[in-house]
XYZ file of C-alpha atoms in Angstrom:
539
model
C -41.304 -7.937 -88.892
C -37.806 -8.202 -89.351
C -36.924 -6.054 -86.093
C -39.489 -8.183 -84.460
C -38.209 -11.689 -85.945
C -34.369 -10.385 -84.432
C -36.023 -9.742 -81.476
C -37.510 -13.560 -81.243
C -34.129 -14.739 -81.903
C -32.383 -13.278 -79.216
C -35.203 -13.709 -76.590
C -34.448 -16.583 -74.091
C -36.192 -19.741 -74.136
C -36.052 -21.490 -71.087
C -37.087 -25.450 -71.277
C -34.875 -26.414 -73.615
C -32.663 -28.494 -71.122
C -29.562 -30.824 -73.226
C -31.244 -34.247 -72.259
C -30.390 -37.160 -74.326
C -32.425 -37.392 -77.477
C -33.650 -39.275 -80.604
C -32.954 -36.750 -83.454
C -35.222 -36.912 -86.097
C -34.600 -34.794 -89.431
C -37.406 -34.095 -91.223
C -37.338 -34.168 -95.586
C -40.585 -32.681 -95.758
C -42.693 -35.789 -94.795
C -46.277 -34.939 -93.903
C -45.739 -37.683 -91.119
C -42.843 -36.587 -89.594
C -44.807 -34.933 -86.982
C -46.104 -38.237 -86.142
C -42.742 -39.814 -85.958
C -42.142 -37.594 -83.040
C -45.311 -38.502 -81.293
C -44.242 -41.713 -81.655
C -41.491 -41.627 -79.874
C -42.986 -39.673 -77.513
C -45.235 -42.058 -76.513
C -42.627 -44.532 -75.796
C -41.703 -41.848 -73.386
C -38.302 -41.196 -75.236
C -36.990 -38.004 -75.113
C -36.999 -36.456 -78.988
C -36.592 -33.513 -81.215
C -37.417 -32.708 -84.503
C -34.545 -30.850 -87.178
C -34.606 -29.529 -90.492
C -32.538 -32.199 -92.659
C -30.444 -29.744 -93.930
C -29.557 -28.753 -89.995
C -25.585 -28.058 -89.687
C -23.219 -30.235 -88.099
C -22.432 -27.801 -85.548
C -25.923 -27.786 -84.512
C -26.541 -30.981 -84.407
C -23.594 -32.104 -82.958
C -24.361 -29.742 -79.909
C -26.683 -32.820 -78.183
C -26.001 -36.202 -77.007
C -27.764 -38.066 -79.174
C -29.445 -41.615 -78.938
C -30.875 -42.841 -82.144
C -31.266 -40.781 -85.429
C -33.995 -40.969 -87.760
C -34.567 -39.444 -91.079
C -37.924 -38.810 -92.000
C -39.745 -39.358 -95.672
C -40.104 -36.557 -98.225
C -41.414 -35.779 -101.205
C -38.512 -35.564 -103.309
C -36.481 -38.037 -105.580
C -32.853 -38.418 -104.215
C -31.263 -38.935 -107.539
C -32.831 -35.798 -108.820
C -31.099 -32.414 -108.834
C -31.724 -29.945 -105.966
C -33.259 -32.957 -103.810
C -32.339 -32.408 -100.013
C -29.385 -34.369 -98.458
C -28.345 -34.826 -94.865
C -24.850 -32.737 -94.653
C -21.664 -34.825 -94.722
C -20.505 -33.406 -91.656
C -23.788 -35.389 -90.178
C -23.016 -38.302 -91.540
C -19.545 -38.016 -90.037
C -21.034 -37.703 -86.600
C -23.476 -40.124 -86.796
C -20.522 -42.931 -87.852
C -18.098 -41.496 -85.469
C -20.042 -41.662 -82.753
C -21.920 -44.994 -83.760
C -24.933 -43.540 -83.443
C -28.111 -46.060 -84.593
C -29.945 -44.565 -87.456
C -33.419 -45.567 -88.645
C -34.465 -44.174 -92.242
C -38.112 -44.129 -93.314
C -39.151 -43.710 -97.031
C -36.999 -41.223 -98.762
C -34.679 -41.414 -95.411
C -34.557 -45.262 -96.602
C -33.357 -44.279 -99.985
C -31.366 -41.314 -98.582
C -29.155 -43.670 -96.616
C -28.661 -46.377 -99.740
C -28.006 -42.947 -102.286
C -24.973 -42.008 -99.395
C -23.756 -45.564 -99.416
C -23.415 -46.532 -102.949
C -27.039 -48.412 -103.446
C -29.527 -47.540 -106.711
C -32.528 -45.720 -106.367
C -35.052 -45.157 -109.306
C -38.717 -45.084 -109.972
C -40.553 -48.591 -109.492
C -42.391 -49.891 -112.216
C -45.407 -49.532 -110.210
C -46.300 -46.708 -107.910
C -47.327 -48.206 -104.122
C -49.688 -46.022 -101.724
C -52.004 -48.042 -99.263
C -51.438 -50.484 -97.115
C -48.802 -53.748 -98.278
C -48.282 -56.925 -97.270
C -44.234 -56.683 -96.074
C -42.695 -60.186 -96.154
C -39.660 -60.902 -94.206
C -36.627 -62.618 -95.875
C -36.384 -66.011 -94.979
C -34.292 -66.884 -92.096
C -34.258 -63.324 -91.029
C -33.335 -62.498 -87.215
C -33.062 -58.550 -87.733
C -33.748 -57.007 -84.363
C -35.952 -54.322 -86.201
C -38.508 -57.430 -86.743
C -38.380 -58.523 -83.259
C -41.589 -60.309 -82.249
C -42.946 -59.403 -85.427
C -44.592 -62.239 -87.709
C -42.966 -63.552 -90.823
C -45.742 -61.363 -92.576
C -47.394 -58.072 -91.501
C -49.377 -54.953 -93.229
C -47.766 -51.680 -93.446
C -48.512 -48.323 -94.818
C -46.359 -47.502 -98.466
C -46.740 -44.241 -100.167
C -43.605 -43.924 -102.558
C -42.904 -44.178 -106.364
C -39.326 -44.626 -106.189
C -37.689 -47.786 -104.797
C -34.329 -49.203 -104.132
C -33.118 -51.507 -107.111
C -29.160 -52.363 -105.896
C -28.781 -52.707 -101.964
C -25.287 -50.943 -100.576
C -22.146 -52.464 -100.445
C -22.653 -53.838 -96.479
C -26.321 -53.730 -96.178
C -28.368 -56.574 -96.675
C -32.175 -57.203 -97.643
C -34.517 -58.256 -94.375
C -38.216 -57.655 -96.190
C -39.541 -57.592 -99.012
C -43.633 -57.054 -100.745
C -44.693 -57.654 -104.069
C -43.563 -54.639 -105.778
C -40.418 -54.315 -104.221
C -37.758 -57.133 -103.089
C -36.037 -54.005 -100.916
C -38.427 -52.894 -98.262
C -36.133 -53.211 -95.637
C -32.850 -53.207 -95.499
C -29.789 -53.238 -92.430
C -26.161 -52.872 -91.431
C -25.834 -54.436 -88.362
C -21.975 -53.177 -88.180
C -22.714 -50.246 -88.779
C -26.302 -49.774 -86.860
C -28.458 -48.662 -89.726
C -31.527 -49.764 -90.811
C -33.715 -48.446 -93.974
C -37.524 -48.896 -94.402
C -39.088 -48.483 -97.310
C -42.505 -48.416 -95.258
C -43.991 -46.070 -92.432
C -44.517 -47.434 -89.156
C -45.609 -43.933 -87.858
C -48.762 -44.357 -89.062
C -51.982 -45.646 -87.581
C -52.549 -47.798 -91.110
C -49.344 -49.767 -89.878
C -50.606 -51.670 -87.087
C -47.331 -53.450 -85.963
C -45.714 -49.800 -86.845
C -45.367 -49.178 -83.130
C -43.783 -52.122 -82.219
C -40.804 -51.822 -85.096
C -40.503 -48.104 -83.905
C -40.071 -49.507 -80.223
C -37.576 -52.494 -81.415
C -35.102 -49.434 -82.808
C -35.395 -46.529 -79.745
C -35.551 -48.574 -76.931
C -34.084 -52.235 -77.818
C -31.672 -50.950 -80.555
C -30.325 -47.382 -79.364
C -31.471 -48.179 -75.900
C -32.999 -45.130 -75.339
C -34.467 -44.482 -71.584
C -38.229 -44.135 -70.987
C -37.708 -41.881 -68.358
C -39.657 -38.387 -70.395
C -42.325 -38.150 -67.667
C -44.073 -34.625 -67.080
C -43.623 -35.101 -63.554
C -39.814 -34.522 -64.064
C -40.613 -32.190 -66.617
C -42.156 -29.574 -64.683
C -39.804 -30.305 -61.541
C -36.549 -29.374 -63.661
C -38.980 -26.509 -65.386
C -39.464 -24.531 -61.644
C -36.021 -25.231 -60.934
C -34.679 -23.806 -64.118
C -37.017 -20.613 -64.302
C -36.328 -19.799 -60.607
C -32.807 -19.579 -61.379
C -33.271 -17.562 -64.846
C -36.078 -15.304 -62.621
C -33.913 -14.795 -59.577
C -35.217 -13.927 -56.738
C -36.979 -10.773 -57.444
C -37.782 -10.471 -60.947
C -41.119 -10.469 -62.799
C -43.095 -12.455 -65.740
C -46.184 -11.113 -67.172
C -48.287 -13.582 -69.810
C -51.816 -13.596 -71.033
C -54.303 -16.013 -70.492
C -57.373 -17.548 -72.042
C -58.113 -19.923 -69.966
C -58.125 -22.711 -72.441
C -55.182 -25.461 -71.375
C -52.097 -24.650 -72.476
C -52.206 -20.805 -70.968
C -53.833 -22.664 -68.036
C -51.457 -25.271 -67.487
C -48.004 -22.485 -68.145
C -49.896 -20.531 -65.978
C -49.776 -22.850 -63.364
C -46.631 -24.042 -63.565
C -45.215 -20.369 -63.779
C -46.630 -19.935 -59.839
C -45.667 -22.808 -59.031
C -42.319 -21.518 -59.792
C -42.362 -17.634 -58.865
C -45.933 -17.452 -56.917
C -47.166 -13.488 -57.372
C -44.242 -12.034 -58.993
C -45.943 -14.133 -62.369
C -48.800 -11.364 -63.576
C -51.713 -12.932 -65.639
C -53.438 -10.715 -67.755
C -56.887 -11.909 -69.201
C -58.574 -9.666 -71.795
C -62.203 -10.005 -72.162
C -62.773 -9.038 -76.140
C -66.698 -9.263 -76.174
C -65.798 -12.340 -78.106
C -64.973 -15.011 -75.168
C -67.712 -18.396 -74.772
C -70.861 -17.722 -72.190
C -69.930 -16.495 -69.132
C -66.201 -17.749 -69.602
C -64.384 -14.519 -67.876
C -66.057 -15.399 -64.528
C -65.382 -19.556 -65.015
C -61.835 -18.381 -65.799
C -61.435 -15.861 -62.830
C -62.950 -18.771 -60.940
C -60.732 -21.832 -61.448
C -57.189 -19.901 -62.150
C -57.388 -17.334 -59.625
C -59.237 -18.593 -57.015
C -58.887 -22.514 -57.349
C -55.286 -22.577 -58.698
C -53.787 -19.637 -57.258
C -52.707 -17.422 -59.863
C -51.936 -13.766 -59.774
C -55.138 -12.840 -62.496
C -56.100 -9.756 -63.179
C -59.392 -9.183 -66.143
C -59.860 -6.069 -68.608
C -63.031 -5.846 -69.493
C -63.064 -4.423 -72.959
C -66.141 -5.463 -74.933
C -67.136 -2.295 -76.235
C -63.878 -1.607 -77.098
C -63.231 -4.634 -79.592
C -66.423 -4.826 -80.765
C -66.903 -1.103 -81.445
C -63.490 -1.848 -83.609
C -65.299 -4.420 -85.540
C -68.339 -3.116 -86.749
C -68.813 -3.236 -90.171
C -65.872 -5.671 -90.506
C -66.492 -8.994 -92.641
C -63.173 -9.928 -93.838
C -61.939 -12.855 -91.134
C -57.886 -11.515 -91.744
C -59.033 -7.722 -90.410
C -60.750 -9.058 -87.838
C -57.560 -10.641 -86.429
C -55.442 -8.204 -87.243
C -58.163 -5.637 -85.310
C -57.996 -8.326 -82.369
C -54.672 -8.681 -82.342
C -53.490 -5.226 -82.842
C -56.101 -4.262 -79.757
C -54.367 -7.045 -77.832
C -51.538 -6.337 -77.818
C -52.458 -2.159 -77.118
C -54.371 -3.388 -73.982
C -51.557 -5.743 -72.950
C -49.325 -3.024 -72.896
C -51.153 -0.674 -71.133
C -51.463 -3.304 -68.155
C -48.277 -4.248 -68.356
C -47.473 -0.482 -67.324
C -49.804 -0.577 -64.758
C -48.392 -3.804 -63.178
C -44.742 -2.327 -63.437
C -45.634 1.056 -61.568
C -47.442 -1.417 -58.807
C -45.426 -4.440 -58.649
C -41.925 -3.605 -60.688
C -40.280 -4.397 -63.928
C -41.389 -7.380 -65.642
C -38.341 -8.763 -67.485
C -39.710 -11.870 -68.767
C -42.967 -12.499 -71.074
C -44.892 -16.150 -70.861
C -45.522 -17.419 -73.561
C -47.984 -21.059 -74.371
C -46.040 -22.311 -77.707
C -46.472 -25.672 -78.277
C -43.969 -28.115 -80.466
C -46.570 -28.611 -83.479
C -46.077 -24.459 -83.864
C -41.972 -25.598 -83.790
C -41.824 -28.053 -85.993
C -43.941 -26.086 -88.457
C -41.378 -23.408 -88.115
C -37.980 -25.620 -88.749
C -39.714 -28.014 -91.259
C -37.849 -28.329 -94.547
C -41.180 -27.080 -96.491
C -39.483 -23.593 -94.947
C -40.107 -21.135 -92.205
C -43.594 -20.241 -91.566
C -44.068 -16.883 -93.067
C -47.235 -16.281 -90.773
C -46.972 -16.165 -86.909
C -50.181 -17.827 -86.090
C -52.246 -16.126 -83.701
C -52.458 -12.403 -81.268
C -51.125 -13.921 -78.213
C -47.841 -15.210 -80.260
C -45.622 -13.096 -79.116
C -44.231 -12.616 -82.310
C -46.947 -9.662 -82.171
C -45.697 -8.179 -79.523
C -43.594 -4.517 -80.643
C -39.852 -4.893 -80.213
C -40.050 -2.256 -78.064
C -41.301 -4.263 -75.358
C -38.356 -5.654 -73.993
C -39.561 -8.874 -72.835
C -37.316 -12.365 -72.374
C -39.743 -15.256 -73.427
C -40.383 -17.954 -71.284
C -41.971 -20.812 -73.438
C -42.654 -23.935 -70.619
C -44.465 -25.958 -73.338
C -42.247 -25.361 -76.253
C -40.818 -28.672 -76.219
C -44.719 -30.615 -75.930
C -47.288 -32.096 -78.295
C -51.019 -31.228 -76.800
C -51.682 -34.690 -75.011
C -48.251 -34.235 -72.897
C -49.658 -30.351 -71.704
C -52.697 -32.290 -70.763
C -50.625 -35.106 -68.743
C -48.354 -32.045 -67.343
C -51.329 -30.528 -66.255
C -52.556 -33.558 -64.507
C -49.219 -33.921 -62.899
C -49.753 -30.617 -61.846
C -52.937 -31.268 -59.875
C -54.915 -29.229 -62.057
C -59.004 -30.208 -62.569
C -59.386 -32.723 -65.035
C -62.094 -30.551 -66.623
C -59.881 -27.360 -67.267
C -57.022 -30.513 -68.679
C -59.031 -31.507 -70.931
C -60.943 -28.654 -72.687
C -60.892 -27.967 -76.240
C -58.691 -25.549 -77.429
C -60.126 -21.768 -78.187
C -58.728 -19.753 -80.635
C -57.009 -16.296 -80.176
C -59.550 -14.153 -81.822
C -62.303 -16.129 -80.362
C -65.939 -16.457 -81.892
C -65.064 -13.483 -83.433
C -63.268 -15.877 -86.307
C -66.478 -18.437 -85.824
C -69.028 -15.636 -86.886
C -68.621 -15.366 -90.571
C -69.681 -12.054 -91.644
C -69.547 -8.752 -89.649
C -69.252 -9.280 -85.689
C -71.889 -7.691 -83.751
C -73.151 -7.965 -79.740
C -76.571 -9.832 -81.191
C -74.847 -12.340 -83.309
C -72.008 -13.026 -80.453
C -74.854 -13.954 -78.002
C -76.596 -16.088 -80.557
C -73.435 -18.035 -80.784
C -72.821 -17.716 -77.288
C -75.890 -19.320 -76.239
C -76.020 -22.079 -79.118
C -72.279 -23.394 -78.274
C -72.909 -23.171 -74.979
C -76.105 -25.886 -75.387
C -73.819 -27.804 -78.289
C -70.721 -28.589 -75.370
C -73.069 -29.431 -72.768
C -74.795 -31.940 -74.950
C -71.690 -33.597 -75.888
C -70.452 -33.717 -72.035
C -74.234 -34.842 -70.922
C -73.733 -37.467 -73.811
C -70.227 -38.482 -73.162
C -68.316 -37.802 -76.163
C -66.599 -34.409 -74.948
C -63.803 -36.223 -74.637
C -63.525 -38.094 -77.349
C -63.560 -35.114 -79.535
C -60.437 -33.176 -80.298
C -62.337 -29.946 -80.921
C -66.195 -28.719 -81.190
C -68.037 -25.322 -81.715
C -70.479 -23.469 -83.549
C -69.894 -21.410 -86.396
C -72.651 -18.993 -87.200
C -73.048 -18.570 -90.601
C -73.766 -15.067 -92.810
C -76.765 -16.986 -94.466
C -80.831 -16.972 -93.434
C -83.193 -19.808 -93.949
C -86.578 -20.077 -93.859
C -88.090 -22.274 -91.628
C -91.633 -23.456 -89.762
C -92.244 -22.270 -85.925
C -95.671 -22.857 -84.632
C -97.982 -21.226 -87.292
C -95.238 -18.597 -88.348
C -92.883 -18.089 -91.068
C -89.454 -17.931 -89.542
C -86.301 -16.300 -91.785
C -83.561 -16.586 -89.478
C -79.690 -17.788 -89.261
C -77.925 -20.962 -90.009
C -75.480 -22.410 -87.655
C -73.074 -25.307 -88.134
C -71.554 -27.875 -85.359
C -67.976 -28.604 -85.921
C -66.426 -31.763 -84.100
C -63.221 -33.418 -85.316
C -61.135 -35.915 -83.577
C -57.994 -35.420 -83.700
C -54.576 -35.784 -81.124
C -51.913 -33.614 -82.950
C -54.163 -31.032 -84.348
C -52.033 -30.986 -87.910
C -54.716 -33.659 -89.024
C -57.991 -34.508 -88.110
C -61.522 -36.001 -89.557
C -64.861 -35.084 -88.679
C -66.393 -36.570 -85.388
C -69.113 -39.398 -86.240
C -71.316 -38.093 -83.902
C -74.797 -40.185 -83.216
C -77.601 -39.177 -84.727
C -79.519 -39.438 -81.965
C -76.905 -36.671 -79.987
C -77.181 -34.391 -83.108
C -81.107 -34.171 -83.080
C -81.394 -33.348 -79.462
C -78.570 -30.394 -80.282
C -80.742 -29.603 -83.228
C -83.648 -29.579 -80.829
C -82.249 -27.533 -78.679
C -80.835 -24.934 -80.461
C -83.315 -24.076 -82.494
C -86.191 -24.268 -79.902
C -83.868 -22.238 -77.040
C -82.017 -19.682 -79.010
C -83.865 -16.865 -80.684
C -81.889 -16.226 -84.077
C -81.350 -19.269 -84.859
C -83.431 -22.119 -87.314
C -81.450 -24.512 -89.167
C -78.633 -26.602 -87.720
C -76.160 -28.480 -90.023
C -73.137 -30.714 -88.942
C -69.905 -30.149 -90.764
C -68.337 -33.776 -92.117
C -65.125 -31.833 -93.682
C -61.779 -33.162 -92.591
C -58.488 -31.676 -92.018
C -56.863 -31.541 -94.815
C -58.727 -30.302 -97.052
C -60.358 -27.994 -95.306
C -59.040 -26.620 -91.893
C -60.398 -27.103 -88.308
C -61.432 -23.249 -87.928
C -63.943 -21.888 -90.998
C -62.210 -18.696 -90.491
């Protein structure tokens, strides 16, 4: 693994043009990614860094503004995270506007001589924020004298640091917003980034656009053109790129983008592991090869995968078997492509920005590389340089990019599908018979979501086949068959999700069709768990 991680560090990562940015320093808040999303929604480019980022790293970038996130620590405790002095020097020397949110405000106050201590009462949930009489802070331009914001803190500011003044408070805390106009610094005890703060977007726009003067030029058409030019320069006129595709929105957009850049010198590989959706391989070939012009080959490896999965019930073993076999097949295909067309020096990978955030969060680098499509699982002997066109994008931005590239709407709005496929949606042993049952049930559920107009409103929907049987009655006979469960969630970033409130009549139609049309299922349930504490997938 150490060898593979070193390989990752040395990999070439395209799509990292040094454009002006809002830098978000993450102190471990569960909301840090939301700050980044809200800034991106303003069409302003931003990046998220650990709060322990070095001055050398941050100083390389053209900073439009800096935002300090919230976090679970207390600034006055030993071992609490703090911004390096060199980073503060950069902010002050360049006169970069700064906004501290929750812990970020307390860090700001702590550094500049204020007093942060526990409050008499903790404050969690919605709170009415009142502006100080006569306050004309540019941060609150266009906002009423009182507004609702989301609080989540136990500590509070007791003494405002020298040079700052209070501009808003609540019944529980006098100083929930502070500012220092001469230093262009602001602090907020509440969370403007969450949806529970109705006017939070207005505050962030005031700071990012009106105060920091960030250009609202983060658009996907420009991003695509920049990437195409950059990858052409990197790969050169004769270089070849290989990449695995699944037919999902991420791999489709990445493959089309790469095809626009270098044409048939991009070699896409689709591995049919026997655990894809119903008729998925045929549909992907038509959509990507025939409609989008991607140089795509499909490897039929159903028997190979299902043979290795026979008798396996542990989900982690399933993942390892599928991941390891995928790597073997991918290497075999890479050798065939090399013999036919020339050596591939680059690997296309569909890393998204949430994966990057996970790896750089203050909570610590992720110890697990998440799916078998991630290059971390490829052996170091495959000396391929990474090309990651989507690593700066959230899922909704990938969809926006897909539309800008002219990819059909149905493909762009497809729900995510896990790398191991239906194998982790079949709890227990994976057999050809159980795959066939789940494929049919899943196809019916997705069809009904399209028919009822709910598909686009759902972030991810699928069926899970449980290792449980139940008694039923069909006609005059008793049945003892499988139980399946429908999972529909609403989410935009897939970091948090709530179960989708599907109307009962749609559930009823799904249940009736699945039980009547799919031999082997006699009971259909609906999952009403949210993430957290549950995950979106069951395994």
